[in-house]
Tab-separated table of C-alpha atoms in Angstrom:
chain	number	residue	atom	x	y	z
A	536	UNK	CA	145.258	78.207	116.166
A	537	UNK	CA	149.107	77.550	115.247
A	538	UNK	CA	150.243	76.863	111.484
A	539	UNK	CA	151.007	72.795	111.097
A	540	UNK	CA	154.564	72.896	110.259
A	541	UNK	CA	154.740	71.232	107.026
A	542	UNK	CA	157.072	69.231	104.838
A	543	UNK	CA	157.993	72.216	102.466
A	544	UNK	CA	158.347	74.662	105.470
A	545	UNK	CA	160.922	71.881	107.320
A	546	UNK	CA	162.413	71.020	103.808
A	547	UNK	CA	163.417	75.396	103.519
A	548	UNK	CA	164.568	75.416	107.620
A	549	UNK	CA	166.828	72.538	107.044
A	550	UNK	CA	168.398	73.864	103.671
A	551	UNK	CA	168.892	77.488	105.089
A	552	UNK	CA	170.488	76.320	108.092
A	553	UNK	CA	172.306	73.826	106.311
A	554	UNK	CA	173.591	76.615	104.265
A	555	UNK	CA	174.226	79.009	106.598
A	556	UNK	CA	176.755	75.892	108.161
A	557	UNK	CA	177.961	75.542	104.928
A	558	UNK	CA	179.095	78.900	103.987
A	559	UNK	CA	180.841	78.853	107.511
A	560	UNK	CA	182.713	76.157	107.267
A	561	UNK	CA	184.046	77.427	103.393
A	562	UNK	CA	184.591	81.160	103.530
A	563	UNK	CA	186.594	80.619	107.159
A	564	UNK	CA	183.513	83.178	108.261
A	565	UNK	CA	183.270	82.888	112.018
A	566	UNK	CA	180.349	80.436	112.623
A	567	UNK	CA	179.256	81.146	116.152
A	568	UNK	CA	178.799	85.130	114.983
A	569	UNK	CA	176.962	84.025	111.598
A	570	UNK	CA	174.682	81.681	113.265
A	571	UNK	CA	173.940	84.724	115.621
A	572	UNK	CA	173.146	86.778	113.206
A	573	UNK	CA	171.010	84.143	111.064
A	574	UNK	CA	168.947	84.363	114.391
A	575	UNK	CA	168.863	88.391	114.631
A	576	UNK	CA	167.337	88.143	111.379
A	577	UNK	CA	164.716	85.338	111.902
A	578	UNK	CA	163.776	87.665	115.043
A	579	UNK	CA	163.146	90.535	112.344
A	580	UNK	CA	161.406	88.812	109.922
A	581	UNK	CA	159.153	86.720	112.061
A	582	UNK	CA	158.389	90.531	113.966
A	583	UNK	CA	157.440	92.238	110.969
A	584	UNK	CA	154.087	90.986	109.804
A	585	UNK	CA	153.024	93.385	107.244
A	586	UNK	CA	155.222	93.326	104.727
A	587	UNK	CA	155.755	91.560	101.845
A	588	UNK	CA	157.189	88.119	101.713
A	589	UNK	CA	159.773	89.505	99.182
A	590	UNK	CA	160.480	92.466	100.985
A	591	UNK	CA	161.148	90.382	103.923
A	592	UNK	CA	163.320	87.943	102.240
A	593	UNK	CA	165.865	91.227	101.176
A	594	UNK	CA	165.405	92.420	104.625
A	595	UNK	CA	166.104	88.929	106.179
A	596	UNK	CA	169.418	89.320	103.835
A	597	UNK	CA	170.607	92.967	104.972
A	598	UNK	CA	169.891	92.278	108.793
A	599	UNK	CA	171.539	88.839	108.898
A	600	UNK	CA	175.013	90.504	106.503
A	601	UNK	CA	174.641	93.967	108.679
A	602	UNK	CA	174.314	92.291	112.274
A	603	UNK	CA	177.350	89.794	111.190
A	604	UNK	CA	179.351	93.264	109.838
A	605	UNK	CA	178.256	95.218	112.994
A	606	UNK	CA	178.664	93.035	115.818
A	607	UNK	CA	182.145	93.607	116.514
A	608	UNK	CA	181.399	97.829	117.333
A	609	UNK	CA	178.831	96.907	119.179
A	610	UNK	CA	180.913	94.559	121.265
A	611	UNK	CA	183.452	97.431	121.737
A	612	UNK	CA	180.803	99.600	122.552
A	613	UNK	CA	178.319	97.715	125.207
A	614	UNK	CA	179.914	95.352	127.527
A	615	UNK	CA	178.795	92.021	125.276
A	616	UNK	CA	181.891	89.385	125.462
A	617	UNK	CA	180.121	87.092	123.123
A	618	UNK	CA	180.174	87.735	119.363
A	619	UNK	CA	177.002	85.669	117.991
A	620	UNK	CA	175.240	87.026	120.759
A	621	UNK	CA	176.294	90.708	119.897
A	622	UNK	CA	174.981	89.690	116.453
A	623	UNK	CA	171.911	88.417	117.269
A	624	UNK	CA	171.417	91.605	118.858
A	625	UNK	CA	173.055	93.611	116.232
A	626	UNK	CA	170.825	92.114	112.985
A	627	UNK	CA	167.292	92.037	115.059
A	628	UNK	CA	168.126	95.570	115.930
A	629	UNK	CA	170.039	97.540	112.808
A	630	UNK	CA	167.833	97.535	110.143
A	631	UNK	CA	165.154	99.076	112.327
A	632	UNK	CA	167.401	101.849	113.304
A	633	UNK	CA	168.329	101.831	109.859
A	634	UNK	CA	164.191	102.826	108.921
A	635	UNK	CA	163.381	104.939	111.530
A	636	UNK	CA	166.604	107.128	110.421
A	637	UNK	CA	165.369	107.179	106.770
A	638	UNK	CA	161.854	108.275	107.819
A	639	UNK	CA	162.679	110.385	110.157
A	640	UNK	CA	165.395	112.271	107.145
A	641	UNK	CA	162.524	111.846	104.222
A	642	UNK	CA	159.947	114.265	106.876
A	643	UNK	CA	162.986	116.396	107.758
A	644	UNK	CA	162.545	119.984	106.202
A	645	UNK	CA	166.123	120.706	104.770
A	646	UNK	CA	166.265	124.469	105.103
A	647	UNK	CA	165.339	124.336	108.950
A	648	UNK	CA	167.675	121.784	109.295
A	649	UNK	CA	170.862	123.384	108.072
A	650	UNK	CA	169.793	126.970	110.287
A	651	UNK	CA	169.684	124.538	113.256
A	652	UNK	CA	172.544	123.167	112.481
A	653	UNK	CA	174.080	126.325	111.526
A	654	UNK	CA	173.048	128.020	115.094
A	655	UNK	CA	174.315	124.925	117.075
A	656	UNK	CA	177.827	124.683	115.208
A	657	UNK	CA	178.124	128.549	116.317
A	658	UNK	CA	177.254	128.155	119.840
A	659	UNK	CA	179.790	125.249	120.353
A	660	UNK	CA	182.347	127.317	118.985
A	661	UNK	CA	181.963	130.068	121.401
A	662	UNK	CA	181.873	133.927	121.087
A	663	UNK	CA	184.049	135.747	118.342
A	664	UNK	CA	187.440	137.447	119.859
A	665	UNK	CA	188.112	140.660	117.880
A	666	UNK	CA	191.756	140.667	119.235
């Protein structure tokens, strides 16, 4: 059964959308990109149900800011011509990618990693010439 929409959740939604709109007017930010980042952050937070509320709120802020800031780079790398769409995609993905990278880095054996990196770099350099 879906949750009923209460007046407090509706008021919180209007407050969030109103504050995003006010920030775009006052700060001179790209409004479409900020709304896209807001939507992407909302998608990320709604998808992650196993986190505490405070963690979800912090992830929402980080996802929104990172999505807004990384959208020009995403537009440059991928054939996306609308910054709001790029912001939505970036905000949805950036925190997930960073979390996966941090999990991988936490599980890595640093000594083995450095040995493998050294052998990879020596192979890329090619054989030594003693002329």
